[in-house]
XYZ file of C-alpha atoms in Angstrom:
686
model
C -6.315 -13.488 15.552
C -8.412 -16.110 17.240
C -5.700 -17.727 19.333
C -2.946 -16.512 21.585
C 0.393 -17.184 19.865
C 2.620 -19.796 21.491
C 5.996 -18.318 22.488
C 8.630 -20.069 20.419
C 11.136 -19.933 23.301
C 8.821 -21.938 25.564
C 8.327 -24.631 22.933
C 12.054 -24.846 22.289
C 12.669 -25.254 26.015
C 10.100 -28.053 26.300
C 11.621 -29.869 23.353
C 15.066 -29.448 24.893
C 13.887 -30.995 28.158
C 12.457 -33.955 26.265
C 15.708 -34.488 24.388
C 17.749 -34.224 27.613
C 15.569 -36.793 29.367
C 15.982 -39.156 26.448
C 19.743 -38.730 26.694
C 19.750 -39.492 30.423
C 17.776 -42.676 29.827
C 20.267 -43.750 27.159
C 23.252 -43.203 29.504
C 21.576 -45.061 32.368
C 20.940 -47.992 30.059
C 24.614 -48.136 29.182
C 25.554 -48.885 32.832
C 23.379 -52.003 33.023
C 24.045 -55.534 31.853
C 20.468 -55.860 30.678
C 19.577 -55.286 27.035
C 19.634 -51.598 26.297
C 16.118 -50.221 25.961
C 15.483 -48.107 22.905
C 15.378 -44.448 23.797
C 12.216 -42.701 22.645
C 11.742 -39.007 22.235
C 8.609 -37.955 24.068
C 7.217 -34.714 22.708
C 5.059 -32.862 25.216
C 1.542 -32.063 24.080
C 1.059 -28.336 23.613
C -2.289 -26.876 24.635
C -2.941 -23.276 23.731
C -4.694 -21.025 26.184
C -7.549 -19.773 23.971
C -11.156 -18.870 24.758
C -13.464 -21.858 24.541
C -15.491 -20.321 21.713
C -12.384 -20.174 19.519
C -11.276 -23.755 19.969
C -11.280 -25.813 16.817
C -10.001 -22.979 14.626
C -6.761 -23.186 12.685
C -5.298 -20.450 14.876
C -5.884 -22.532 17.989
C -3.815 -25.413 16.621
C -0.718 -23.715 15.257
C 0.888 -20.513 14.142
C 1.692 -19.065 10.741
C 5.418 -18.626 10.278
C 6.313 -15.769 7.955
C 3.233 -13.725 8.889
C 5.088 -10.630 10.057
C 5.783 -7.398 8.173
C 9.155 -7.519 6.420
C 11.548 -4.577 6.447
C 13.368 -4.250 3.115
C 15.845 -1.698 1.821
C 18.612 -0.956 -0.631
C 20.799 1.739 -2.149
C 19.433 3.357 -5.282
C 20.089 6.083 -7.816
C 17.845 9.109 -8.374
C 18.301 11.033 -11.626
C 16.787 14.182 -13.097
C 17.542 16.480 -10.155
C 17.779 20.234 -10.554
C 21.465 20.627 -9.722
C 21.077 19.566 -6.082
C 22.919 16.220 -6.164
C 26.430 14.911 -6.746
C 27.712 15.535 -3.203
C 30.291 13.549 -1.284
C 29.546 9.895 -0.574
C 30.802 7.371 1.927
C 33.423 5.304 0.075
C 31.688 2.002 0.822
C 28.395 3.297 -0.558
C 30.155 4.761 -3.608
C 31.874 1.415 -4.262
C 28.541 -0.367 -3.945
C 26.860 1.928 -6.474
C 29.784 1.771 -8.927
C 29.763 -2.013 -8.811
C 25.995 -2.147 -9.323
C 26.125 0.255 -12.265
C 28.890 -1.839 -13.798
C 26.752 -4.962 -13.472
C 23.927 -3.044 -15.164
C 26.154 -2.279 -18.151
C 26.805 1.387 -17.344
C 30.293 2.740 -17.980
C 33.087 2.894 -20.518
C 33.233 0.026 -22.941
C 29.441 -0.242 -23.023
C 27.811 1.515 -25.950
C 24.841 3.753 -25.151
C 22.694 6.336 -26.893
C 21.381 7.793 -23.646
C 22.635 11.418 -23.492
C 22.578 11.282 -19.707
C 25.142 8.448 -19.701
C 27.348 10.059 -22.345
C 30.063 12.662 -21.835
C 28.899 15.786 -23.748
C 32.494 16.707 -24.699
C 34.054 13.399 -25.741
C 30.878 11.562 -26.709
C 32.101 8.470 -24.824
C 30.076 6.720 -22.124
C 30.747 8.178 -18.702
C 32.193 6.093 -15.895
C 30.003 5.221 -12.896
C 32.065 7.556 -10.711
C 31.518 10.459 -13.123
C 27.807 9.784 -13.037
C 27.767 9.762 -9.225
C 29.413 13.219 -9.215
C 26.788 14.660 -11.565
C 24.714 17.359 -9.838
C 21.599 15.839 -11.418
C 22.187 12.530 -9.610
C 21.786 11.410 -6.004
C 22.401 8.161 -4.185
C 19.523 7.324 -1.861
C 18.692 4.835 0.856
C 15.397 3.171 -0.025
C 13.265 1.530 2.684
C 9.845 -0.089 2.803
C 7.698 -2.506 4.772
C 6.144 -5.441 2.924
C 3.024 -6.811 4.627
C 2.894 -10.479 5.627
C 1.998 -12.874 2.855
C 2.388 -10.300 0.085
C 2.410 -12.296 -3.188
C 4.407 -11.681 -6.335
C 3.278 -8.466 -8.005
C 2.076 -6.807 -4.783
C 2.781 -3.057 -4.879
C 3.775 -0.839 -1.963
C 5.136 2.623 -1.155
C 8.841 3.163 -0.523
C 10.620 5.740 1.621
C 13.612 7.489 0.019
C 16.362 9.476 1.768
C 19.170 11.249 -0.078
C 22.760 10.510 0.945
C 24.513 13.159 -1.164
C 21.863 15.678 -2.263
C 20.191 18.683 -0.709
C 16.906 18.097 -2.539
C 15.201 15.244 -4.401
C 12.700 17.496 -6.168
C 12.019 16.412 -9.740
C 13.917 13.157 -9.290
C 13.224 9.691 -10.696
C 14.335 6.597 -8.808
C 16.024 4.077 -11.071
C 15.197 0.424 -10.515
C 16.546 -0.493 -7.075
C 16.799 -3.958 -5.556
C 15.154 -4.311 -2.149
C 16.599 -6.873 0.230
C 15.808 -7.894 3.770
C 17.051 -5.614 6.551
C 19.199 -2.481 6.287
C 20.995 -1.475 3.073
C 24.141 -3.557 2.640
C 27.334 -2.035 1.262
C 29.668 -3.823 -1.149
C 31.726 -6.535 0.558
C 29.070 -7.488 3.089
C 26.792 -10.493 2.976
C 23.833 -9.787 0.708
C 20.450 -10.612 2.225
C 17.592 -12.237 0.362
C 16.092 -10.227 -2.511
C 12.368 -9.555 -2.014
C 11.455 -6.883 -4.539
C 12.418 -3.765 -6.433
C 11.366 -0.140 -6.598
C 11.344 2.596 -9.215
C 9.396 5.725 -10.110
C 9.112 9.498 -9.569
C 9.908 10.915 -6.135
C 6.990 12.479 -4.282
C 8.037 15.369 -2.049
C 5.314 16.089 0.498
C 4.373 19.755 -0.019
C 2.594 20.460 3.260
C 3.639 18.247 6.177
C 5.376 20.112 8.976
C 4.798 23.634 7.669
C 4.216 26.400 10.219
C 4.869 30.115 10.373
C 8.283 29.814 12.050
C 9.465 27.258 9.515
C 8.200 29.334 6.615
C 10.348 32.222 7.794
C 13.350 29.906 7.462
C 12.705 28.768 3.881
C 10.176 26.172 5.038
C 12.504 24.515 7.573
C 11.648 21.093 6.103
C 14.234 18.921 4.400
C 13.680 18.200 0.730
C 16.142 15.339 0.921
C 13.443 12.818 1.855
C 10.366 11.634 -0.003
C 8.691 8.505 -1.253
C 7.704 6.691 -4.410
C 3.971 6.022 -4.308
C 3.181 2.412 -5.220
C 6.743 2.270 -6.546
C 7.725 -1.018 -4.925
C 6.767 -4.444 -6.241
C 7.305 -7.883 -4.739
C 9.390 -10.051 -7.083
C 10.311 -12.944 -4.761
C 7.554 -13.575 -2.194
C 8.518 -14.819 1.220
C 7.193 -18.305 1.878
C 4.650 -18.904 4.619
C 3.859 -22.063 6.511
C 1.393 -23.067 9.179
C 3.338 -24.925 11.881
C 1.195 -27.185 14.082
C 1.647 -27.225 17.833
C 1.305 -31.011 17.885
C 2.415 -33.140 14.968
C -0.397 -35.111 13.331
C -0.659 -36.196 9.698
C -4.421 -36.572 9.980
C -4.849 -33.098 11.427
C -2.503 -31.578 8.849
C -4.560 -33.147 6.042
C -7.811 -31.893 7.606
C -6.481 -28.345 7.957
C -5.154 -28.255 4.377
C -8.495 -29.554 3.114
C -10.414 -26.892 5.066
C -8.203 -24.100 3.704
C -8.447 -25.330 0.115
C -12.237 -25.653 0.409
C -12.490 -22.025 1.553
C -9.967 -20.788 -1.036
C -10.340 -22.871 -4.232
C -7.393 -23.459 -6.538
C -6.356 -20.490 -8.693
C -3.459 -19.594 -10.973
C -1.054 -20.138 -8.068
C -2.214 -23.725 -7.618
C -3.452 -25.057 -4.319
C -3.637 -22.508 -1.511
C -2.513 -24.994 1.168
C -0.227 -27.977 0.734
C 0.822 -30.305 3.548
C 4.556 -30.987 3.770
C 4.434 -33.392 6.709
C 2.497 -33.911 9.914
C 3.862 -30.716 11.437
C 3.605 -28.030 8.741
C 1.530 -26.815 5.811
C 2.710 -24.365 3.151
C 0.435 -21.424 2.302
C 0.085 -19.249 -0.803
C -2.036 -16.112 -1.120
C -4.846 -16.568 -3.698
C -5.181 -14.173 -6.640
C -8.348 -12.613 -5.228
C -6.435 -11.561 -2.094
C -3.292 -10.376 -3.893
C -3.636 -6.757 -2.713
C -5.058 -7.602 0.744
C -2.982 -10.471 2.108
C -3.787 -9.553 5.718
C -7.436 -10.413 5.086
C -6.350 -13.823 3.809
C -4.226 -14.528 6.894
C -6.976 -13.445 9.291
C -9.458 -15.699 7.515
C -7.100 -18.689 7.587
C -6.512 -18.315 11.331
C -10.275 -18.167 11.915
C -11.190 -21.226 9.815
C -12.806 -24.173 11.562
C -11.021 -27.419 10.826
C -14.275 -29.351 11.140
C -16.231 -28.470 7.991
C -19.123 -30.885 8.582
C -21.441 -28.511 10.451
C -20.887 -24.843 9.494
C -24.339 -23.797 10.721
C -23.572 -25.116 14.206
C -20.359 -23.113 14.304
C -22.150 -20.016 13.004
C -24.639 -20.242 15.863
C -21.806 -20.795 18.324
C -19.930 -17.717 17.077
C -22.924 -15.378 17.011
C -23.933 -16.446 20.510
C -20.329 -15.937 21.605
C -20.336 -12.495 20.007
C -23.293 -11.422 22.141
C -21.888 -13.038 25.299
C -18.274 -11.831 24.852
C -18.189 -8.532 22.903
C -14.496 -8.246 23.743
C -13.859 -11.005 21.186
C -15.772 -9.173 18.458
C -12.819 -8.919 16.023
C -11.847 -12.574 16.364
C -15.440 -13.803 16.078
C -16.108 -11.513 13.109
C -13.292 -13.236 11.230
C -14.598 -16.656 12.306
C -17.952 -15.815 10.730
C -16.258 -14.533 7.569
C -14.238 -17.742 7.391
C -17.426 -19.832 7.461
C -18.657 -18.076 4.332
C -22.247 -18.055 3.108
C -23.604 -20.564 5.719
C -22.990 -17.907 8.385
C -25.240 -15.268 6.798
C -28.622 -16.354 8.287
C -27.120 -16.114 11.779
C -25.192 -12.903 11.149
C -28.316 -11.146 9.846
C -30.021 -11.591 13.219
C -27.438 -9.184 14.720
C -27.670 -6.407 12.117
C -29.967 -4.440 14.438
C -28.431 -5.471 17.758
C -28.655 -2.672 20.356
C -24.962 -2.942 21.355
C -22.939 -1.100 18.726
C -19.851 -3.302 19.033
C -21.860 -6.448 18.363
C -23.805 -4.781 15.567
C -20.700 -3.483 13.783
C -18.975 -6.877 14.002
C -22.031 -8.503 12.398
C -22.314 -5.778 9.758
C -18.639 -6.064 8.907
C -18.953 -9.840 8.592
C -21.971 -9.414 6.330
C -20.218 -6.739 4.278
C -17.105 -8.852 3.807
C -19.323 -11.753 2.722
C -21.098 -9.514 0.187
C -24.567 -9.813 1.738
C -26.949 -7.409 -0.095
C -29.151 -7.211 3.007
C -26.397 -5.441 4.909
C -26.814 -2.272 2.812
C -29.804 -0.761 4.650
C -28.418 -1.132 8.198
C -25.001 0.099 7.030
C -26.630 3.216 5.594
C -28.337 3.798 8.958
C -24.969 3.607 10.727
C -23.357 5.897 8.140
C -26.086 8.481 8.787
C -26.421 8.304 12.561
C -23.357 6.454 13.881
C -20.575 7.959 15.926
C -16.889 8.415 15.169
C -15.192 5.901 12.913
C -18.294 3.676 12.670
C -19.621 6.020 9.965
C -16.529 5.763 7.770
C -16.348 1.983 8.346
C -19.974 1.669 7.224
C -19.257 3.625 4.033
C -16.154 1.563 3.344
C -18.161 -1.663 3.665
C -20.836 -0.269 1.348
C -18.158 0.118 -1.287
C -17.449 -3.630 -1.129
C -20.904 -5.080 -1.660
C -22.525 -5.541 -5.048
C -26.046 -4.179 -4.853
C -28.335 -2.257 -7.166
C -28.089 1.351 -8.351
C -30.165 2.566 -5.426
C -27.156 2.167 -3.119
C -25.009 4.302 -5.432
C -27.558 7.094 -5.196
C -27.727 6.802 -1.420
C -23.958 6.900 -1.019
C -23.913 10.083 -3.111
C -25.843 11.804 -0.313
C -22.693 11.732 1.805
C -20.734 13.643 -0.837
C -22.742 16.689 0.249
C -21.518 16.376 3.865
C -19.604 19.202 5.528
C -17.327 16.610 7.160
C -14.232 16.066 4.977
C -13.670 12.563 6.328
C -17.218 11.484 5.448
C -16.999 13.019 1.973
C -13.740 11.229 1.204
C -15.061 7.925 2.609
C -18.116 8.217 0.340
C -15.892 8.986 -2.643
C -13.679 5.968 -1.892
C -16.752 3.723 -1.664
C -18.168 4.988 -4.963
C -14.769 4.758 -6.688
C -14.432 1.110 -5.617
C -17.919 0.353 -6.905
C -17.188 2.219 -10.149
C -13.998 0.184 -10.693
C -15.904 -3.076 -10.265
C -18.661 -1.923 -12.607
C -16.046 -0.917 -15.183
C -14.404 -4.328 -14.832
C -17.710 -6.076 -15.512
C -18.247 -3.921 -18.620
C -14.791 -4.688 -19.947
C -15.172 -8.413 -19.357
C -18.561 -8.418 -21.083
C -17.172 -6.550 -24.107
C -14.221 -8.929 -24.355
C -16.458 -11.996 -24.023
C -18.709 -10.759 -26.848
C -15.808 -10.687 -29.328
C -15.050 -13.637 -31.621
C -12.341 -15.895 -30.141
C -9.860 -14.987 -32.879
C -9.878 -11.261 -31.994
C -9.958 -11.487 -28.201
C -6.927 -10.053 -26.466
C -4.795 -12.373 -24.404
C -4.576 -10.548 -21.095
C -4.285 -11.888 -17.576
C -6.993 -11.247 -14.947
C -4.571 -8.925 -13.140
C -4.072 -6.861 -16.312
C -7.828 -6.574 -16.835
C -8.258 -5.390 -13.242
C -5.524 -2.799 -13.769
C -7.143 -1.503 -16.968
C -10.523 -1.263 -15.238
C -8.993 1.045 -12.618
C -6.913 3.130 -15.039
C -9.845 5.165 -16.396
C -13.447 5.597 -15.337
C -15.920 6.945 -17.902
C -18.228 9.775 -16.943
C -21.987 9.514 -16.786
C -22.087 6.258 -14.812
C -24.329 5.490 -11.846
C -21.462 6.173 -9.463
C -20.861 9.607 -10.981
C -17.047 9.480 -10.773
C -14.877 10.190 -13.792
C -11.170 9.315 -13.849
C -8.500 10.671 -16.168
C -5.047 9.132 -16.397
C -2.209 11.660 -16.536
C 0.949 10.094 -17.926
C 4.313 10.978 -19.420
C 4.954 10.760 -23.194
C 6.643 7.413 -22.477
C 3.342 6.073 -21.151
C 4.350 6.075 -17.467
C 1.651 7.031 -14.976
C 2.134 10.371 -13.242
C -1.168 10.427 -11.372
C -4.926 10.163 -11.743
C -7.408 13.029 -11.687
C -10.833 12.016 -10.363
C -13.854 14.283 -10.825
C -16.588 14.030 -8.185
C -19.271 16.540 -9.294
C -21.129 16.687 -5.980
C -21.168 19.023 -2.998
C -19.096 22.101 -2.346
C -15.640 22.542 -3.934
C -12.787 20.603 -2.297
C -9.434 19.199 -3.401
C -8.230 15.889 -1.973
C -4.762 14.476 -2.662
C -3.270 11.126 -1.708
C 0.167 10.647 -0.185
C 0.304 6.855 -0.389
C -0.735 4.125 -2.768
C -1.781 5.219 -6.250
C -1.267 9.001 -6.642
C -4.601 10.769 -7.112
C -5.929 14.315 -7.185
C -9.656 14.319 -6.474
C -11.735 17.370 -7.393
C -15.056 17.682 -5.561
C -17.815 20.058 -6.640
C -19.826 20.810 -9.754
C -17.636 23.693 -10.818
C -14.002 24.157 -9.862
C -12.311 27.084 -11.536
C -9.338 29.344 -10.994
C -10.695 32.500 -9.408
C -9.632 36.099 -9.978
C -8.506 38.681 -9.211
C -5.495 36.963 -7.660
C -1.746 36.817 -7.311
C -0.263 33.465 -6.353
C 3.473 33.217 -5.742
C 5.374 30.003 -5.066
C 8.923 28.669 -5.029
C 10.456 32.128 -4.434
C 8.555 33.654 -7.359
C 9.643 30.981 -9.801
C 5.916 30.259 -10.208
C 3.502 33.180 -10.511
C -0.217 32.965 -11.314
C -2.083 36.220 -11.871
C -5.475 37.487 -12.930
C -6.630 41.115 -12.706
C -10.379 40.522 -12.656
C -12.980 37.808 -12.270
C -13.530 35.948 -15.525
C -10.207 37.035 -16.988
C -8.029 34.174 -18.305
C -5.232 33.547 -15.781
C -1.616 34.124 -16.777
C 1.197 31.918 -15.500
C 4.910 32.606 -15.307
C 7.288 29.732 -14.526
C 11.064 29.620 -14.319
C 12.687 26.227 -13.665
C 15.786 26.199 -11.487
C 18.768 27.076 -13.627
C 16.563 27.831 -16.652
C 14.796 30.733 -18.307
C 11.209 31.728 -17.570
C 8.174 31.379 -19.839
C 4.714 32.942 -19.716
C 1.478 31.158 -20.613
C -2.213 31.879 -20.793
C -3.703 28.943 -18.895
C -7.161 27.332 -18.731
C -9.549 28.691 -16.146
C -10.955 25.204 -15.502
C -9.010 23.522 -12.700
C -9.006 20.052 -14.262
C -7.590 21.387 -17.546
C -5.130 23.527 -15.605
C -3.817 20.407 -13.818
C -3.358 18.699 -17.186
C -1.402 21.747 -18.406
C 0.900 21.594 -15.376
C 1.687 17.886 -15.907
C 1.842 17.775 -19.715
C 5.167 17.712 -21.572
C 5.109 19.332 -24.986
C 6.399 16.939 -27.676
C 6.210 16.968 -31.504
C 3.355 14.438 -31.452
C 1.457 16.641 -28.975
C 2.725 20.235 -29.254
C 0.241 21.661 -26.756
C 2.081 23.731 -24.122
C 2.777 22.256 -20.699
C 5.230 22.416 -17.809
C 5.941 18.676 -17.341
C 5.359 18.880 -13.572
C 5.634 15.758 -11.475
C 2.836 14.726 -9.111
C 4.704 16.370 -6.249
C 5.145 19.664 -8.154
C 1.507 19.652 -9.254
C 0.278 19.129 -5.701
C 2.653 21.851 -4.525
C 1.188 24.316 -7.016
C -2.366 23.440 -5.954
C -1.331 23.857 -2.323
C -0.037 27.372 -2.996
C -3.218 28.255 -4.910
C -5.454 26.983 -2.111
C -3.534 28.923 0.533
C -3.347 32.161 -1.445
C -6.855 32.351 -2.879
C -6.111 31.128 -6.388
C -8.841 28.525 -6.060
C -11.757 28.762 -3.652
C -11.590 25.223 -2.317
C -10.109 23.693 0.838
C -7.362 21.141 0.324
C -7.209 17.896 2.322
C -4.825 14.961 2.405
C -4.317 11.613 4.094
C -2.696 11.109 7.452
C 0.495 9.306 6.605
C 1.133 5.644 7.534
C 4.469 4.883 5.891
C 6.858 6.273 8.511
C 4.819 4.707 11.322
C 5.132 1.323 9.613
C 8.898 1.748 9.172
C 9.391 2.690 12.809
C 7.241 -0.216 13.937
C 9.333 -2.602 11.848
C 12.532 -1.120 13.287
C 11.338 -1.648 16.862
C 10.909 -5.388 16.363
C 13.812 -7.071 18.148
C 13.693 -10.546 16.635
C 11.457 -11.784 13.868
C 10.701 -15.531 14.109
C 12.173 -18.037 11.673
C 10.519 -17.964 8.281
C 10.380 -20.674 5.617
C 11.755 -20.003 2.150
C 9.692 -22.429 0.103
C 10.835 -23.452 -3.356
C 8.539 -25.024 -5.917
C 9.737 -28.474 -4.902
C 8.742 -28.076 -1.238
C 12.363 -27.541 -0.271
C 12.802 -25.406 2.812
C 15.456 -22.872 3.567
C 14.933 -21.339 6.978
C 16.330 -17.880 7.524
C 16.754 -16.198 10.871
C 15.743 -12.590 10.375
C 17.053 -9.930 12.702
C 15.828 -6.373 12.803
C 17.742 -3.319 11.753
C 18.715 -1.404 14.896
C 20.032 1.471 12.791
C 16.995 2.377 10.699
C 17.537 5.782 9.189
C 14.258 7.341 10.280
C 14.350 10.376 12.498
C 13.255 9.689 16.057
C 11.036 12.746 16.077
C 9.058 11.719 12.999
C 5.306 11.864 13.715
C 4.140 8.360 14.494
C 0.564 7.324 15.143
C -1.773 4.412 14.706
C -1.970 2.779 11.283
C -5.693 2.426 10.546
C -7.078 0.379 7.659
C -7.692 3.635 5.871
C -5.860 6.868 6.723
C -7.596 9.772 8.390
C -8.252 12.912 6.349
C -6.242 15.958 7.350
C -7.346 19.446 6.245
C -4.554 21.750 5.102
C -5.053 25.221 6.504
C -5.594 28.018 3.977
C -4.302 31.551 4.250
C -4.797 34.062 1.480
C -1.905 36.162 2.730
C 0.577 33.323 2.745
C 3.532 33.265 0.377
C 4.825 29.802 1.127
C 6.995 27.826 -1.181
C 4.733 24.817 -1.659
C 7.032 22.107 -2.885
C 8.511 21.382 0.509
C 9.168 17.939 1.746
C 9.027 15.917 4.808
C 8.954 12.352 3.702
C 6.555 11.820 6.547
């Protein structure tokens, strides 16, 4: 952020002094026989203490209200458990859930054909209380952090903790309202509704596992988990830029500068002046899934748009002179747009790495094709995180097929972090290429047969599947339930040595590296206290699988020796329309099975995952003492200011692992041990 924020308490105090002085003058006038002078409110001029090079930016003239992460939560219902729910509930929570289910039309007097909601003996709909006592049901506290400026439709992960169940394995979260602050029980004031969450529960199968815990049935609670990308913003929180010093002319100039940088889209104008002291802001469509980038760019915009080249020179010279301001000046250059490129390019080979990376990041964010060669040099010979940053930036720029081939080189690396960064870059480029193909196909159709889909829907479809044989070399298969709901994606990356990479946040993905990934024999893999057994007596022999669900009878199957087909078998549900055998595993169960196979020699491939960010974000949001006033902006420019206080009682364990929250998570290898007999589907929610 290019300017030091002005403490709101100081400004309030200054305004209070001005009002008090005006009152004293009015009283003094009342004691005189002379005509009473008109009292005038004198507002002190606020001057921010910002570096000289950053003066003239939007961030040096005001602050964005509503630009803080928002903690949201609610009470929800998880169904489909394996007999682990239905425990005792706090009466207030039970009353809250019964009332909510009644409002949703669940209970006696409401006809239903859902067998879950019907009493198997009487055939009548069950009451909400009967449903809450069902061992297949759990009440959960749902929590999440929504980033600042997140627009309608923004998706995010949610953290789920059971209140009356010993395990959430196999569960599905029903649609749950998410409101500001801690979950509120029936009878209390209901906070503003921000979004909702639903989807299958992911139980982390490897966090926190060690030998001592394994000897105690894993020692990790299965009563916590998360729903990956299960939250969606339904009522965005309004944002406004509040000027330090009221000025209609300045407010108009700032709004004009913002709208010039971010042209009008489906949301209308990005910036709209309300008065001389504030400007409302909306996140453009192109920044819908990266609102933080939008806010950083707005703060770094120059209000004077008459001489962008002069400002570009000023910022690049400042970057060399004051490397400590590299992040702020990088965003200033990005905010200038294309006019900054000639000046930024001069620093692509700068000897000081901090200056060079700031220039390369600015060029990458501006889509400069010339940044590709120096970024490749950094990716090959840089140190630490500069290599992964360079690969990430390469994924953003649109250049020719030569770059795709050069990024593929890094898929052969022995460093897991570099391999995954290269995969992420190629996947992003493959999604954009697929989007261009889909748009071209749609545009070539006659107008009468073109599908009416929104840009957001087209972007979603372009990411849902990736065809094989493309320049990027990544193939994506969508694994879904018979109802059409996404379970997870399987990405094939046929380069380098075998490796399995799984995500724990965002869109659930299993990524298979290597030209040939098969199930190896001879082997004996045991998981979940022998409820899952995978055996093969000799190399090349088709593996045999035995599985017994909790409370059910076991079945034996001859399974595919190809790992990708084996994953499909685990996740598939056999139905009349598709009678092929399958176990209907969730993403969590599938990852747990792969974890057991990797540890016990069932597949000769290391398994890696992301370092988790979700719990760190929740704890960070909990530690905020007071969040500044935020504007709730209706379509008619009406304002409804809410004072938001933090939740001092966030239900996150104090000993949860908390670390920095990087732009992209680090890659964590999961240790393998052929002699291990761990139950893989353990959970830590962290």
